[in-house]
Amino acid sequence: MDLSILRELSKLDPAVPFRASTDHLHHTWAKTFFSRPELYIRPETIPEIQQLVTLARRCRRRIVTVGSGHSPSDLTCTSSWLVNLDNFNRVLHVDPTTGSVTVEAGIRLRDLGIELEKHGLTLDNLGSIDSQSLAGVIATGTHGSSLRHGLLSECIDSLGLVLANGQLVRCSATNNPDLFRAALVSLGALGIVVEITFKATPSFKIAWRQERYSLDRVLDEWSTGLWTTHEFVRVWWLPYAKGAVVWRANKTDLPLRPPPQNFYGDSLGYHIYHNLLALSTYVPRILPWVEWFVFGMQYGFRAGSTVTEAVEPGRTGLLMNCLYSQFVNEWALPLEKGPEAIGRLSAWLHGDMETAQIPFSSKGLYVHCPVEVRVSDTSLNTKPRPFLDPTCSDGPTLYLNATLYRPYLRDPPCKDRYYEAFEWLMRQMGAKPHWAKNFRTLGSSELGRVYGEDMDSWMKVRGEVDADGMFAGEWHLRNLPLEIGQASDAPGGEGLPLLEREHERRRVDMSGVGDGVEWVGDRRWQGQSPAALEKTMIPLPEEPVPSEPDTPTSEESFDLLARGEASIMLPNKA
Ligand SMILES: Cc1cc2nc3c(=O)[nH]c(=O)nc-3n(C[C@H](O)[C@H](O)[C@H](O)COP(=O)(O)OP(=O)(O)OC[C@H]3O[C@@H](n4cnc5c(N)ncnc54)[C@H](O)[C@@H]3O)c2cc1C
Ligand SMILES: O=C1O[C@H](CO)C(O)=C1O
């Protein structure tokens, strides 16, 4: 570990542990991106979080907070300090009568669900999985599929954040409302969210039903009940079959009835599908047949042929099997534009360029299914909207998610051409990308324009709480209208001196397994002598963490750290 870090650490409260390790390899769940942070820090208390922020500020380091790494882009990559709150995940307060719950922000949705169930409570809406951290779900605008619900974060009443100056601040609709609206989709760029208070709902069961439709029927019923007969509805469009799987659920008091076995839910079907996808990397033209075979085995070969039903707890029944590593490219647009968007993309995939009106060739291109088709309605929400909410404010929203699997972690050959055309169509139709997913950059100015005053408001709050860019990196620079000044030139430069630039991307060295990319930051602090670095350290007016500047670090702790041993838990104490 860098000696200047140790020196600064020795000046802080020795009673507060600094739980850092030095050899962590970070990767996204999908193993799309990897990075090697200088330090991986897993705090367990708020004083520890405040201390690490103070230390980062003094050592001029960027901080990235990572939840479960389920965002498949390079959003959580860093060569600087990576903070994870998996050990800061307790339920602090539950009021079973009002449903008000306060938790530490690192809690995963699954663990939260189990805890809430003990009090007869649950979350009122879920996406496809429950592995994410609650803070991560909020930070990117995660959604489920229901016209009676908006973003998952709609249940949030207040947030506590540790900001770049080490202070813990709280915000809600009435207290610091601008910070609250900015922090509801923060993209990790405001500070570390540490406490979350939200409204849980009485636990419920759902009765769900799933059947195959023709695409024509989906489009015919689009405005006449497809999305409204049930509280939760999602559609998987199978482009080559010109069909779809429609899944719908309502709350129920019926007794639990587990779902029947299904093809790729079992080991054999799972591996058959995986290997067919792997084969399609070399022989892409088999993909229409793979779609026919796998989804026929899974859901029946003809529209209306097989109906699957079950009754499950909402907490698990709303989830789905997401199978393999994947790219996900998802956009939000007004629900009424769905038939046109699906019709044009369908035409493009089938080579009908006149109907598609998409200026790229689809000749010889074969893609994976499904395209996920989901909805939400955030216009019903009476609470403050997140500034960076990509959904429609004046009516229901449709999400189109072009999923591409990465069999055995290999990228499919259709990716660039498919996403180029898909994104062109989405932009032409006025859609906005889901922040967490694999959209190629639109450029910060386009997103700035698309979000207008809301982006200005978000940027203003960001600038106020993190003037040096301690929580900003290349992903933010690429997608948000940040002013970096001379940030890239020198530490301590004007603009956002702590913002971490990308130095390079390289094929990750994993013995040739997969097409994952290693993201490498500029590590601009390297090569600086401790004395030179110290010159760039900004003294702080307020010190939230008690410090004892003259307390020497014990020889023993110092040696351990200097050797850079992995997984050291440093009680900063003799
Ligand atoms: C298989 C799969 C299924 C998915 N299903 C859905 C779905 O149905 N609907 C949907 O909308 N999305 C879905 N997603 C996307 C997922 O919900 C988001 O990527 C979510 O942000 C992941 O949460 P995480 O805890 O992994 O956060 P990460 O991916 O680790 O981080 C996401 C962002 O949150 C920030 N962050 C995390 N913790 C904190 C904190 N304590 N303080 C401040 N910032 C923080 C990070 O810095 C980063 O900017 C899915 C993803 C996968 C891989
Ligand atoms: O990002 C996502 O992955 C799954 C699809 O497999 C899903 O529903 C998302 O959203």
XYZ file of C-alpha atoms and ligand atoms in Angstrom:
637
model
C 0.000 0.000 0.000
C 1.161 3.496 -0.829
C 3.136 4.961 2.056
C 1.333 8.269 1.817
C -1.936 6.474 2.557
C -0.425 4.905 5.634
C 0.919 8.206 6.791
C -2.465 9.885 6.428
C -4.200 6.941 8.055
C -1.900 7.229 11.040
C -3.268 10.713 11.652
C -6.861 9.511 11.945
C -8.698 7.989 14.883
C -6.865 4.743 15.694
C -10.062 3.256 17.128
C -11.763 3.243 13.737
C -10.771 0.217 11.633
C -9.831 0.656 7.989
C -10.918 -2.621 6.383
C -8.970 -2.563 3.145
C -7.380 -5.178 0.940
C -5.045 -4.652 -1.972
C -5.442 -7.471 -4.467
C -9.127 -7.396 -5.319
C -10.226 -8.192 -8.866
C -13.579 -6.515 -9.440
C -15.927 -7.688 -12.154
C -19.516 -7.151 -13.144
C -21.960 -10.010 -12.611
C -21.910 -10.666 -16.368
C -18.071 -10.587 -16.405
C -18.312 -7.946 -19.120
C -15.888 -5.600 -17.307
C -13.069 -6.123 -14.838
C -10.856 -3.735 -12.914
C -8.181 -3.882 -10.246
C -8.783 -1.223 -7.607
C -5.824 0.040 -5.619
C -7.857 -0.662 -2.455
C -11.039 -2.644 -1.871
C -12.652 -1.334 1.301
C -15.516 -2.986 3.168
C -16.609 -0.707 6.012
C -19.011 -1.864 8.701
C -20.008 1.385 10.414
C -20.711 5.001 9.519
C -17.530 6.268 11.261
C -15.564 3.810 9.093
C -17.259 5.167 5.976
C -16.571 8.748 7.038
C -12.978 7.868 7.779
C -12.357 6.274 4.389
C -13.830 9.306 2.646
C -11.612 11.617 4.683
C -8.605 9.480 3.857
C -9.474 9.438 0.148
C -9.801 13.202 0.157
C -6.439 13.655 1.813
C -4.760 11.147 -0.494
C -6.504 12.580 -3.582
C -8.197 9.335 -4.586
C -11.444 8.681 -6.410
C -14.033 6.491 -4.660
C -16.411 4.103 -6.405
C -19.131 2.401 -4.386
C -20.194 -0.981 -5.707
C -23.271 -2.948 -4.717
C -23.520 -6.427 -6.206
C -21.954 -5.375 -9.530
C -25.074 -6.224 -11.509
C -24.792 -3.147 -13.713
C -23.193 -4.656 -16.800
C -21.356 -1.511 -17.991
C -18.026 -0.072 -16.791
C -19.941 2.167 -14.327
C -18.378 0.466 -11.291
C -14.852 0.032 -12.661
C -11.937 1.809 -11.035
C -8.203 1.582 -10.495
C -8.628 3.748 -7.408
C -10.632 2.836 -4.284
C -13.627 0.514 -4.493
C -15.998 0.555 -1.527
C -18.503 -2.226 -0.917
C -21.222 -2.136 1.734
C -22.042 -5.865 1.892
C -21.036 -5.779 5.574
C -23.038 -2.629 6.193
C -26.399 -4.256 5.671
C -28.463 -4.388 8.851
C -32.138 -3.679 9.240
C -32.188 -0.794 11.714
C -35.890 -0.222 12.283
C -39.223 -1.744 11.261
C -42.621 -0.310 12.103
C -45.079 -3.087 11.200
C -48.083 -0.772 11.536
C -46.934 1.938 9.115
C -44.592 -0.283 7.080
C -41.776 2.224 7.550
C -38.392 0.498 7.442
C -34.847 1.847 7.819
C -31.860 -0.168 6.649
C -28.146 0.154 6.080
C -27.690 0.725 2.365
C -25.633 -2.338 1.456
C -28.438 -4.793 2.137
C -29.250 -7.065 -0.814
C -32.895 -7.266 -1.913
C -33.057 -10.971 -1.142
C -31.841 -10.552 2.436
C -34.126 -7.582 2.859
C -37.084 -9.669 1.650
C -36.299 -12.413 4.163
C -36.067 -9.908 7.018
C -39.263 -8.096 6.014
C -41.167 -11.371 5.821
C -40.576 -11.859 9.561
C -42.715 -8.734 10.048
C -45.354 -9.666 7.445
C -43.939 -7.078 5.036
C -42.402 -7.014 1.567
C -41.355 -4.688 -1.264
C -44.356 -3.816 -3.447
C -42.499 -4.237 -6.745
C -39.453 -6.134 -7.983
C -37.415 -6.492 -11.174
C -36.224 -9.793 -12.606
C -33.795 -10.606 -9.779
C -33.222 -9.857 -6.104
C -29.424 -10.117 -5.911
C -28.823 -6.382 -6.109
C -28.105 -4.074 -3.184
C -30.917 -1.707 -2.295
C -28.593 1.280 -2.843
C -27.579 -0.048 -6.281
C -31.190 -0.535 -7.339
C -32.002 3.057 -6.408
C -28.873 4.527 -8.011
C -29.696 3.338 -11.543
C -33.504 3.587 -11.671
C -34.225 -0.148 -11.574
C -37.808 -1.071 -12.513
C -40.128 -4.064 -12.670
C -43.074 -4.462 -15.026
C -46.401 -3.062 -13.922
C -48.563 -0.133 -14.909
C -49.576 0.167 -11.261
C -46.004 0.870 -10.167
C -43.119 3.116 -11.141
C -39.424 2.666 -10.366
C -38.539 0.414 -7.425
C -37.273 3.556 -5.674
C -40.803 4.985 -5.500
C -41.139 3.533 -1.999
C -38.145 5.511 -0.702
C -38.936 8.158 1.930
C -35.472 9.350 2.895
C -31.791 8.726 2.328
C -28.634 9.294 4.346
C -25.420 9.977 2.412
C -21.794 10.455 3.370
C -20.554 13.241 1.109
C -17.059 14.012 -0.169
C -16.344 16.222 2.860
C -17.081 13.263 5.151
C -20.334 14.677 6.442
C -23.424 12.528 6.891
C -26.466 14.312 5.481
C -30.072 13.190 5.273
C -32.559 14.122 2.610
C -36.230 13.528 1.812
C -39.111 15.182 -0.019
C -39.182 17.940 2.595
C -35.602 18.024 3.906
C -33.010 18.901 1.278
C -35.435 18.000 -1.542
C -33.009 18.737 -4.390
C -30.397 16.423 -2.915
C -33.150 13.819 -2.496
C -34.213 14.087 -6.151
C -30.595 13.906 -7.269
C -29.793 10.960 -4.984
C -32.788 8.929 -6.190
C -30.852 8.222 -9.390
C -27.334 9.135 -8.260
C -25.237 6.890 -10.519
C -22.890 6.676 -7.539
C -21.693 10.203 -8.281
C -22.933 12.140 -5.252
C -21.438 10.305 -2.300
C -21.959 7.039 -0.442
C -25.603 6.270 0.340
C -25.540 4.764 3.819
C -29.090 4.713 5.157
C -32.404 4.168 3.428
C -35.902 4.610 4.855
C -38.760 3.271 2.756
C -42.352 2.110 2.915
C -42.828 -1.645 2.793
C -46.159 -3.223 1.972
C -47.982 -6.176 3.611
C -46.589 -9.388 2.101
C -48.648 -10.904 -0.673
C -48.869 -13.945 -2.894
C -49.273 -13.793 -6.640
C -51.146 -16.111 -8.981
C -49.342 -16.011 -12.321
C -50.152 -17.328 -15.747
C -47.932 -17.551 -18.773
C -48.838 -18.336 -22.368
C -47.657 -17.923 -25.925
C -49.237 -15.267 -28.120
C -48.680 -14.403 -31.742
C -46.982 -11.011 -32.182
C -50.094 -9.815 -34.025
C -52.212 -10.563 -30.968
C -49.778 -8.713 -28.681
C -49.964 -5.659 -30.911
C -53.761 -5.918 -31.345
C -54.315 -6.012 -27.589
C -51.611 -3.428 -26.835
C -54.111 -0.703 -25.907
C -57.060 -2.898 -25.027
C -56.008 -4.846 -21.976
C -52.607 -6.409 -22.620
C -51.008 -4.322 -19.880
C -54.016 -3.617 -17.688
C -55.883 -6.857 -16.929
C -53.319 -7.781 -14.268
C -51.155 -5.836 -11.817
C -47.878 -7.321 -13.104
C -47.378 -8.067 -16.811
C -44.256 -8.748 -18.863
C -43.855 -9.832 -22.452
C -40.964 -11.623 -24.084
C -40.911 -11.033 -27.778
C -39.487 -13.865 -29.922
C -38.575 -12.044 -33.139
C -38.085 -14.988 -35.509
C -41.259 -16.791 -34.425
C -43.201 -13.504 -34.697
C -44.538 -14.494 -31.320
C -44.288 -13.700 -27.634
C -44.591 -15.153 -24.166
C -47.025 -13.152 -22.035
C -46.599 -13.458 -18.243
C -49.253 -11.907 -15.985
C -49.837 -11.916 -12.259
C -52.318 -10.644 -9.716
C -52.235 -10.673 -5.944
C -54.190 -13.596 -4.534
C -55.254 -15.484 -1.399
C -55.167 -18.857 -3.163
C -52.958 -21.552 -1.597
C -49.379 -21.766 -2.861
C -48.914 -23.907 -5.971
C -45.328 -24.276 -7.219
C -44.622 -23.826 -10.920
C -44.135 -26.962 -13.024
C -40.682 -28.043 -14.230
C -39.485 -26.224 -17.299
C -36.940 -26.969 -19.993
C -34.070 -24.618 -19.263
C -34.820 -24.482 -15.522
C -33.433 -28.029 -15.383
C -29.772 -28.794 -15.765
C -30.059 -30.636 -19.083
C -32.123 -27.945 -20.844
C -29.918 -25.215 -19.335
C -26.795 -26.769 -20.824
C -28.431 -27.606 -24.155
C -29.526 -23.991 -24.582
C -26.122 -22.691 -23.484
C -24.303 -24.911 -25.981
C -26.682 -24.025 -28.799
C -25.965 -20.345 -28.123
C -22.235 -21.131 -28.102
C -22.587 -22.945 -31.439
C -24.462 -19.963 -32.881
C -21.379 -17.812 -32.278
C -19.776 -19.790 -35.117
C -22.945 -20.533 -37.107
C -25.262 -17.573 -36.439
C -27.896 -18.683 -38.946
C -29.058 -21.431 -36.561
C -30.480 -18.781 -34.198
C -34.035 -18.752 -35.637
C -34.070 -22.521 -35.187
C -32.627 -22.263 -31.642
C -35.400 -19.795 -30.788
C -38.032 -22.158 -32.217
C -36.635 -25.217 -30.423
C -35.762 -23.796 -27.001
C -38.851 -21.641 -26.594
C -41.005 -24.414 -27.999
C -39.612 -26.778 -25.350
C -39.981 -24.096 -22.708
C -43.383 -22.577 -23.521
C -45.044 -24.806 -26.121
C -44.581 -24.751 -29.885
C -47.758 -22.948 -30.880
C -49.583 -19.864 -29.696
C -52.215 -20.902 -27.159
C -50.865 -24.463 -26.929
C -49.535 -24.402 -23.373
C -50.574 -22.337 -20.385
C -48.401 -22.429 -17.262
C -49.762 -21.292 -13.903
C -48.535 -21.075 -10.322
C -49.166 -19.356 -7.001
C -46.035 -18.078 -5.259
C -45.006 -15.506 -2.659
C -44.615 -12.128 -4.407
C -41.047 -11.945 -3.093
C -39.929 -14.866 -5.260
C -42.734 -15.235 -7.807
C -42.007 -11.887 -9.457
C -38.435 -12.941 -10.244
C -37.252 -14.829 -13.294
C -34.398 -17.042 -14.428
C -31.882 -14.759 -16.166
C -29.736 -17.690 -17.328
C -26.302 -16.737 -18.680
C -23.912 -13.829 -18.813
C -25.436 -11.235 -21.082
C -25.427 -7.776 -22.610
C -28.596 -5.846 -21.924
C -29.454 -2.706 -23.840
C -32.693 -1.242 -22.569
C -34.531 1.980 -23.389
C -37.584 3.752 -22.008
C -40.154 5.336 -24.319
C -43.841 6.261 -24.220
C -45.995 3.130 -24.070
C -48.093 4.168 -27.056
C -45.024 4.063 -29.297
C -44.602 0.331 -28.629
C -46.378 -1.080 -31.694
C -44.385 1.172 -34.027
C -41.050 0.403 -32.319
C -41.633 -3.350 -32.264
C -43.082 -3.356 -35.785
C -40.063 -1.527 -37.225
C -37.482 -3.595 -35.351
C -39.294 -6.776 -36.381
C -39.315 -5.642 -40.015
C -35.595 -4.837 -39.815
C -34.724 -8.251 -38.411
C -36.739 -9.846 -41.222
C -35.035 -7.740 -43.901
C -38.046 -5.523 -44.740
C -36.143 -2.238 -44.922
C -39.049 -0.263 -46.318
C -41.167 -0.841 -43.222
C -38.199 -0.702 -40.845
C -36.907 2.708 -41.950
C -33.654 1.955 -40.133
C -30.597 3.025 -42.140
C -28.426 -0.024 -41.456
C -28.336 -3.359 -43.178
C -29.538 -6.461 -41.351
C -28.286 -8.758 -44.089
C -26.826 -11.940 -42.627
C -27.479 -10.760 -39.084
C -28.996 -13.127 -36.513
C -29.788 -12.146 -32.933
C -30.772 -13.776 -29.658
C -34.165 -13.641 -28.062
C -36.071 -12.520 -26.127
C -36.478 -8.798 -26.507
C -37.922 -8.001 -23.097
C -40.990 -5.780 -23.266
C -41.944 -4.240 -19.935
C -43.839 -1.271 -18.529
C -44.117 1.117 -15.611
C -46.103 4.227 -14.808
C -44.221 6.839 -12.824
C -46.764 9.547 -13.685
C -49.003 8.253 -10.867
C -46.292 8.909 -8.289
C -46.994 11.818 -5.958
C -43.484 11.938 -4.506
C -40.619 13.986 -6.001
C -39.278 12.505 -9.245
C -35.597 11.664 -9.530
C -33.959 14.301 -11.757
C -32.453 11.538 -13.888
C -35.574 9.378 -14.150
C -35.634 8.080 -17.756
C -39.365 7.278 -17.721
C -42.216 9.432 -19.044
C -43.559 11.957 -16.551
C -46.953 12.316 -18.207
C -48.041 8.757 -18.904
C -47.056 5.098 -18.952
C -43.589 3.996 -20.012
C -42.499 1.067 -22.164
C -39.069 -0.526 -21.787
C -37.528 -2.466 -24.669
C -34.543 -4.580 -23.664
C -32.506 -6.183 -26.449
C -30.821 -9.022 -24.574
C -27.768 -10.757 -26.033
C -26.296 -13.725 -24.195
C -22.561 -14.291 -23.887
C -22.282 -18.081 -23.995
C -19.177 -19.153 -22.091
C -18.474 -15.430 -21.677
C -17.919 -14.918 -25.426
C -19.508 -11.881 -27.096
C -21.957 -12.726 -29.894
C -20.871 -11.572 -33.370
C -24.108 -9.634 -34.009
C -23.606 -7.253 -31.084
C -22.262 -4.116 -32.718
C -24.519 -4.120 -35.767
C -27.666 -5.058 -33.817
C -27.108 -2.451 -31.123
C -26.202 0.219 -33.676
C -29.567 -0.276 -35.389
C -31.541 -0.766 -32.154
C -30.088 2.348 -30.559
C -30.613 4.382 -33.717
C -34.295 3.422 -33.661
C -34.628 4.139 -29.950
C -33.059 7.573 -30.308
C -35.189 8.365 -33.321
C -38.280 7.490 -31.290
C -37.292 9.751 -28.403
C -36.358 6.950 -25.993
C -33.900 7.272 -23.095
C -31.409 4.568 -22.112
C -31.602 2.658 -18.823
C -28.607 4.062 -16.941
C -27.284 0.704 -15.754
C -27.180 -1.076 -19.065
C -24.934 -1.554 -22.090
C -25.857 1.458 -24.207
C -23.054 2.812 -26.343
C -22.479 6.404 -25.507
C -24.819 9.039 -26.834
C -22.357 11.666 -25.709
C -22.820 13.866 -22.702
C -24.338 16.679 -24.727
C -27.140 14.534 -26.156
C -28.102 13.202 -22.733
C -27.796 16.729 -21.367
C -30.215 17.923 -24.038
C -32.612 15.019 -23.575
C -32.882 15.637 -19.813
C -32.821 19.441 -20.143
C -33.415 21.323 -16.892
C -33.509 18.105 -14.901
C -29.936 17.383 -15.950
C -28.960 20.958 -15.014
C -30.503 20.489 -11.574
C -28.754 17.167 -11.067
C -25.427 18.640 -12.167
C -25.888 21.600 -9.818
C -26.451 19.320 -6.818
C -23.526 17.118 -7.863
C -21.226 20.107 -8.123
C -22.293 21.321 -4.682
C -21.736 18.022 -2.884
C -18.637 16.816 -4.740
C -16.809 19.788 -6.214
C -13.539 17.857 -6.696
C -15.107 14.896 -8.492
C -14.196 12.319 -5.843
C -17.171 10.212 -6.962
C -16.841 10.742 -10.729
C -15.090 8.735 -13.409
C -14.834 8.256 -17.147
C -18.327 6.705 -17.369
C -19.792 9.888 -15.902
C -17.640 12.067 -18.134
C -18.809 10.140 -21.184
C -22.491 10.395 -20.378
C -23.019 13.527 -18.304
C -22.152 17.156 -19.089
C -19.336 17.410 -16.538
C -16.845 20.256 -16.815
C -13.429 18.773 -16.211
C -11.205 21.783 -16.737
C -7.632 20.590 -16.395
C -8.561 17.472 -14.486
C -6.677 15.222 -16.828
C -3.517 17.274 -16.700
C -2.415 17.101 -13.120
C -3.594 16.176 -9.692
C -4.853 19.279 -8.022
C -5.724 20.881 -11.362
C -8.814 23.006 -11.832
C -12.172 21.481 -12.647
C -12.654 18.036 -11.163
C -9.169 17.115 -9.965
C -10.171 13.763 -8.493
C -12.191 12.543 -11.475
C -10.671 9.297 -12.727
C -9.914 9.151 -16.444
C -9.705 5.951 -18.422
C -6.121 5.058 -19.281
C -6.796 1.968 -21.379
C -9.034 -1.033 -21.935
C -7.445 -4.381 -22.480
C -8.499 -7.960 -22.852
C -8.700 -9.354 -19.359
C -6.003 -11.865 -18.596
C -8.103 -14.870 -17.532
C -6.259 -17.687 -19.280
C -8.141 -16.960 -22.462
C -11.588 -17.444 -20.899
C -14.154 -15.034 -22.278
C -14.197 -11.649 -23.953
C -14.322 -9.558 -20.764
C -12.594 -6.188 -20.860
C -10.260 -4.908 -18.178
C -10.826 -1.223 -17.511
C -7.698 0.596 -16.367
C -7.841 4.062 -14.825
C -5.133 6.652 -15.163
C -3.715 6.116 -11.625
C -2.418 9.625 -11.812
C -1.242 9.510 -8.236
C 1.336 6.833 -9.116
C 4.893 7.862 -9.642
C 4.445 10.779 -7.288
C 6.654 10.910 -4.224
C 4.709 11.084 -0.953
C 5.986 14.637 -0.579
C 4.664 15.633 -4.015
C 1.367 13.964 -3.271
C 1.113 15.669 0.048
C 1.371 19.018 -1.714
C -1.796 18.140 -3.607
C -3.715 17.341 -0.435
C -6.327 19.874 0.409
C -6.717 20.692 4.095
C -10.313 20.414 5.196
C -12.240 22.984 7.139
C -14.473 20.461 8.898
C -13.242 17.177 10.236
C -16.167 14.850 10.865
C -13.843 12.028 11.821
C -11.981 12.651 15.066
C -8.289 12.751 14.296
C -5.181 12.599 16.380
C -2.477 13.954 14.091
C 0.381 13.003 16.356
C -0.621 9.422 17.108
C 2.028 7.187 15.502
C 0.820 4.109 13.639
C 2.200 0.960 15.246
C 5.191 -0.596 13.526
C 3.285 -3.798 13.129
C 0.289 -2.355 11.291
C 2.573 -0.218 9.208
C 4.650 -3.195 8.073
C 1.584 -5.238 7.220
C 0.186 -2.482 5.080
C 3.482 -1.620 3.456
C 3.855 -5.229 2.362
C 0.457 -4.839 0.698
C -0.876 -8.116 2.062
C -4.269 -9.123 0.830
C -7.365 -8.833 2.979
C -5.790 -7.049 5.860
C -8.238 -5.625 8.311
C -6.404 -2.730 9.783
C -7.562 -1.795 13.242
C -5.900 1.560 13.092
C -4.612 1.054 16.558
C -1.396 -0.041 18.222
C -29.475 -10.551 -14.251
C -29.873 -9.103 -14.102
C -31.205 -8.770 -14.004
C -31.575 -7.437 -13.878
N -32.901 -7.123 -13.841
C -33.280 -5.835 -13.859
C -34.653 -5.486 -13.923
O -35.524 -6.330 -13.915
N -34.959 -4.164 -13.993
C -34.014 -3.188 -14.010
O -34.358 -2.017 -14.086
N -32.708 -3.495 -13.915
C -32.338 -4.794 -13.837
N -31.014 -5.097 -13.755
C -30.054 -4.025 -13.543
C -29.766 -3.847 -12.022
O -30.946 -3.763 -11.283
C -28.983 -2.555 -11.833
O -27.789 -2.646 -12.550
C -28.652 -2.263 -10.364
O -28.068 -0.993 -10.291
C -27.705 -3.291 -9.793
O -27.543 -3.088 -8.409
P -26.129 -3.395 -7.736
O -26.326 -3.464 -6.268
O -25.514 -4.546 -8.404
O -25.369 -2.064 -8.089
P -23.980 -1.900 -8.882
O -24.175 -2.406 -10.250
O -22.893 -2.457 -8.080
O -23.869 -0.306 -8.900
C -24.793 0.443 -9.635
C -24.633 1.915 -9.307
O -25.028 2.135 -7.966
C -24.009 2.838 -7.277
N -24.053 2.437 -5.871
C -24.130 1.183 -5.374
N -24.178 1.259 -4.027
C -24.112 2.560 -3.686
C -24.111 3.277 -2.457
N -24.187 2.658 -1.271
N -24.033 4.611 -2.497
C -23.963 5.269 -3.664
N -23.965 4.648 -4.870
C -24.037 3.320 -4.867
C -22.730 2.422 -7.972
O -21.690 3.335 -7.736
C -23.196 2.412 -9.416
O -23.193 3.726 -9.925
C -30.599 -6.421 -13.836
C -29.252 -6.759 -13.921
C -28.891 -8.092 -14.059
C -27.445 -8.452 -14.175
O -30.736 -6.421 -17.041
C -31.561 -7.308 -17.107
O -31.296 -8.616 -17.280
C -32.536 -9.333 -17.249
C -32.749 -10.063 -18.531
O -32.088 -11.282 -18.491
C -33.526 -8.283 -17.041
O -34.793 -8.502 -16.922
C -32.933 -7.108 -16.969
O -33.524 -5.952 -16.788
